[in-house]
Amino acid sequence: MPGVRELLGSIHWSSDSSPLLGIASNQDQVGYGHLSLTMARRLLRDLAWAATHFVPPDEALQLCPHPVNQDCDCRKPRPGMLLTIMDYYGVDPPDVLFVGNHDIDREAAVRAETAFSWSAEFFDQPA
Ligand SMILES: [Zn+2]
């Protein structure tokens, strides 16, 4: 997506001071056996590094490995992954902006009581 690297790469990320970075990703390919959990996590780490030159700690790099039809607490639009990340960092929903590109992302933000921005709007701004 245009602007992602420019904007995220201009921010000094760390795991102990604001701004803090977390990633919440549905990875149902793992649940279907198309991708191992290790590989899914590695791909997310690589994605984070490519976009931000920072890799969040595993606790803040959450993925739901369950198939779509499994009843779990983590799969977006459920807020489990967002709540886990906020708990790990010790931050409250009013201090969080969740950027996403699907209705399930917006719904997860609503359920976790965080602010939300559509990625197309968030990344279409000066770095
Ligand atoms: Zn799950």
Coordinates of C-alpha atoms and ligand atoms in Angstrom, one line a residue:
M1 CA 0.0 0.0 0.0
P2 CA 1.4 3.4 -0.9
G3 CA 2.7 5.5 1.9
V4 CA 3.0 2.7 4.5
R5 CA 6.7 2.4 4.5
E6 CA 7.2 6.2 4.4
L7 CA 4.9 6.9 7.3
L8 CA 5.7 3.9 9.5
G9 CA 9.4 4.1 8.7
S10 CA 9.5 7.8 9.8
I11 CA 8.4 6.8 13.4
H12 CA 10.9 5.8 16.0
W13 CA 9.4 2.6 17.4
S14 CA 10.4 0.9 20.6
S15 CA 8.9 -1.7 22.9
D16 CA 9.0 0.5 26.0
S17 CA 7.9 4.0 25.1
S18 CA 5.2 5.6 23.0
P19 CA 4.4 5.1 20.3
L20 CA 4.1 1.4 20.7
L21 CA 3.5 -0.9 17.8
G22 CA 1.3 -4.0 17.8
I23 CA 0.0 -6.2 15.1
A24 CA -3.2 -8.3 15.1
S25 CA -3.7 -10.6 12.2
N26 CA -6.1 -13.4 11.4
Q27 CA -4.1 -16.2 10.0
D28 CA -6.6 -19.0 9.4
Q29 CA -4.2 -20.6 6.8
V30 CA -2.5 -22.0 9.9
G31 CA -5.7 -23.6 11.1
Y32 CA -6.2 -25.2 7.7
G33 CA -2.6 -26.5 7.7
H34 CA -1.5 -24.4 4.7
L35 CA 1.0 -22.5 6.8
S36 CA 2.8 -23.4 10.0
L37 CA 2.4 -21.2 13.0
T38 CA 6.2 -20.6 13.0
M39 CA 6.1 -19.5 9.4
A40 CA 3.0 -17.3 9.9
R41 CA 4.8 -15.5 12.8
R42 CA 8.0 -15.2 10.7
L43 CA 6.1 -13.6 7.9
L44 CA 4.5 -11.1 10.2
R45 CA 7.9 -10.3 11.7
D46 CA 9.3 -9.7 8.2
L47 CA 6.3 -7.6 7.3
A48 CA 6.8 -5.5 10.5
W49 CA 10.5 -5.1 9.7
A50 CA 9.9 -4.1 6.1
A51 CA 7.3 -1.5 7.0
T52 CA 8.7 -0.1 10.2
H53 CA 12.3 -1.2 10.7
F54 CA 11.1 -2.5 14.0
V55 CA 9.7 -5.9 15.1
P56 CA 7.3 -5.9 18.0
P57 CA 7.8 -8.5 20.8
D58 CA 5.8 -11.6 20.2
E59 CA 3.3 -10.6 22.9
A60 CA 2.4 -7.5 20.7
L61 CA 2.5 -9.5 17.5
Q62 CA -0.7 -11.4 17.8
L63 CA -2.1 -13.8 15.3
C64 CA -5.2 -15.9 15.3
P65 CA -4.3 -19.4 13.9
H66 CA -7.8 -20.8 14.1
P67 CA -9.9 -21.7 11.1
V68 CA -12.8 -19.4 10.4
N69 CA -15.5 -21.7 11.8
Q70 CA -13.7 -22.3 15.1
D71 CA -15.1 -20.4 18.0
C72 CA -12.1 -18.6 19.5
D73 CA -11.7 -15.3 21.3
C74 CA -8.9 -14.0 19.1
R75 CA -10.3 -14.0 15.6
K76 CA -11.2 -10.5 14.5
P77 CA -13.9 -9.1 14.8
R78 CA -13.5 -10.4 18.3
P79 CA -11.3 -8.1 20.3
G80 CA -9.0 -10.7 21.9
M81 CA -5.8 -9.9 20.1
L82 CA -6.2 -6.2 20.6
L83 CA -6.9 -6.7 24.3
T84 CA -3.9 -9.0 24.7
I85 CA -1.6 -6.4 23.0
M86 CA -3.0 -3.5 25.2
D87 CA -2.6 -5.7 28.3
Y88 CA 1.0 -6.5 27.4
Y89 CA 1.9 -2.8 26.9
G90 CA -0.2 -1.7 29.8
V91 CA -2.2 0.9 27.8
D92 CA -5.9 1.7 27.8
P93 CA -8.2 1.8 24.9
P94 CA -8.5 5.6 24.7
D95 CA -4.7 5.7 24.1
V96 CA -4.9 3.2 21.2
L97 CA -5.4 3.7 17.5
F98 CA -6.1 0.6 15.5
V99 CA -5.5 0.9 11.8
G100 CA -7.2 -1.6 9.6
N101 CA -8.6 -2.3 6.2
H102 CA -11.6 -4.6 6.7
D103 CA -14.9 -4.3 8.4
I104 CA -13.8 -6.9 10.9
D105 CA -10.9 -4.6 11.9
R106 CA -13.3 -1.7 12.5
E107 CA -15.6 -4.0 14.5
A108 CA -12.7 -5.4 16.6
A109 CA -11.7 -1.8 17.4
V110 CA -15.3 -1.0 18.4
R111 CA -15.4 -4.1 20.7
A112 CA -12.0 -3.2 22.2
E113 CA -13.1 0.4 22.6
T114 CA -10.1 1.8 20.7
A115 CA -10.1 4.5 18.1
F116 CA -10.0 3.2 14.5
S117 CA -8.7 4.5 11.2
W118 CA -9.1 3.0 7.8
S119 CA -5.6 2.2 6.5
A120 CA -6.3 4.0 3.2
E121 CA -6.9 7.2 5.1
F122 CA -4.3 6.8 7.7
F123 CA -1.5 6.2 5.2
D124 CA -2.6 8.9 2.9
Q125 CA -1.0 11.7 5.0
P126 CA 2.4 13.2 5.2
A127 CA 5.0 11.2 7.0
Ligands
ZN1 ZN -8.4 -17.5 17.1

